[in-house]
Short mmCIF file of C-alpha atoms in Angstrom, two decimals:
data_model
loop_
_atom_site.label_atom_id
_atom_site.label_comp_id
_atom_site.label_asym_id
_atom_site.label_seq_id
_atom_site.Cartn_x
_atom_site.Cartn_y
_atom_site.Cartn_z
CA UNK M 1 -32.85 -10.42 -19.34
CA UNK M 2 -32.24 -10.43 -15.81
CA UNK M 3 -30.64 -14.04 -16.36
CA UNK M 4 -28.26 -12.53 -18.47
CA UNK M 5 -27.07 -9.66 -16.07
CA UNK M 6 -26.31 -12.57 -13.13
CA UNK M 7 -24.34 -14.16 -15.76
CA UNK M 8 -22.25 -11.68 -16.18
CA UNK M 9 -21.88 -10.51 -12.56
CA UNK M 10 -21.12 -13.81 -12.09
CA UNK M 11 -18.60 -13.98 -14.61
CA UNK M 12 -17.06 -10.10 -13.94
CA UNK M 13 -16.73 -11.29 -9.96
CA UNK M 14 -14.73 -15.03 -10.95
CA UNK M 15 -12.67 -12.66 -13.21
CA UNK M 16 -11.82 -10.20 -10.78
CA UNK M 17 -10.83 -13.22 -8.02
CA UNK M 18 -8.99 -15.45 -10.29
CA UNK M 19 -6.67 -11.80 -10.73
CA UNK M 20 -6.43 -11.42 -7.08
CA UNK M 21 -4.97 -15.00 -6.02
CA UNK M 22 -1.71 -14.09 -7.96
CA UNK M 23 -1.60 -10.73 -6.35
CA UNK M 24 -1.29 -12.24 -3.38
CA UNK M 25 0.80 -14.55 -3.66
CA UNK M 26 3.38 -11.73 -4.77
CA UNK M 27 2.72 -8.98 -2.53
CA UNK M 28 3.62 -11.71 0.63
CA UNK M 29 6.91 -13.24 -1.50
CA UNK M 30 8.00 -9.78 -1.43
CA UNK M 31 9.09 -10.02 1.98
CA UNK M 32 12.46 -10.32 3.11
CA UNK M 33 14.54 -10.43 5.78
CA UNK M 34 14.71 -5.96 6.26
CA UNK M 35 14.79 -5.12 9.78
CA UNK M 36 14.34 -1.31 10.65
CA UNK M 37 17.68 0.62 11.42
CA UNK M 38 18.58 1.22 14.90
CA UNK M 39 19.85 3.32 16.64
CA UNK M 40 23.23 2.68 19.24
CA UNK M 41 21.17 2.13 22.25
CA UNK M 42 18.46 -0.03 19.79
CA UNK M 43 15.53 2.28 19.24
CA UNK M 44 14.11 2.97 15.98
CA UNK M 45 15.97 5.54 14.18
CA UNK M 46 13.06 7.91 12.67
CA UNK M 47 15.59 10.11 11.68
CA UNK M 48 14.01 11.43 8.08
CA UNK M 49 10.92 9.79 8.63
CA UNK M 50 8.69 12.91 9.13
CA UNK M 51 8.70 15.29 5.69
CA UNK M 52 7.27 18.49 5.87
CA UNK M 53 6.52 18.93 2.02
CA UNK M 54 2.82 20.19 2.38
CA UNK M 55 3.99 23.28 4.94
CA UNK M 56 2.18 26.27 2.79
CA UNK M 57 4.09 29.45 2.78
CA UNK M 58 2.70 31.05 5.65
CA UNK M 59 3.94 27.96 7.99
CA UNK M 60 7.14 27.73 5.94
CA UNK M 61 8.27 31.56 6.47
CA UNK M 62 7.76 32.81 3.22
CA UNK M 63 5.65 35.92 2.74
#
């Protein structure tokens, strides 16, 4: 029995890696050549960056 369950684990963890190789392989093709935007005297523009969509109404100004 407990020849059986290392079989598997075995089995479920070569699984599991042989998945992962071609996930890698994408997630580093999917770079390009994006730079961040600038700004005219070349700082990051952060302009947008910061959302305030989980102010609650008391911080928002609604009663």
């Amino acid at each position: 029995m407990m020849r059986t369950r290392e079989i598997v684990t075995a089995c479920g963890l070569a699984f599991v890696m042989a998945l992962a190789v071609p996930a890698a392989g994408v997630a580093q093709s999917a770079e390009s050549n994006w730079t961040a935007p600038r700004t005219a005297d070349g700082h990051p523009d952060l302009q947008r960056v910061c959302a305030h969509n989980s102010a609650s109404g008391r911080w928002s100004g609604v009663a």
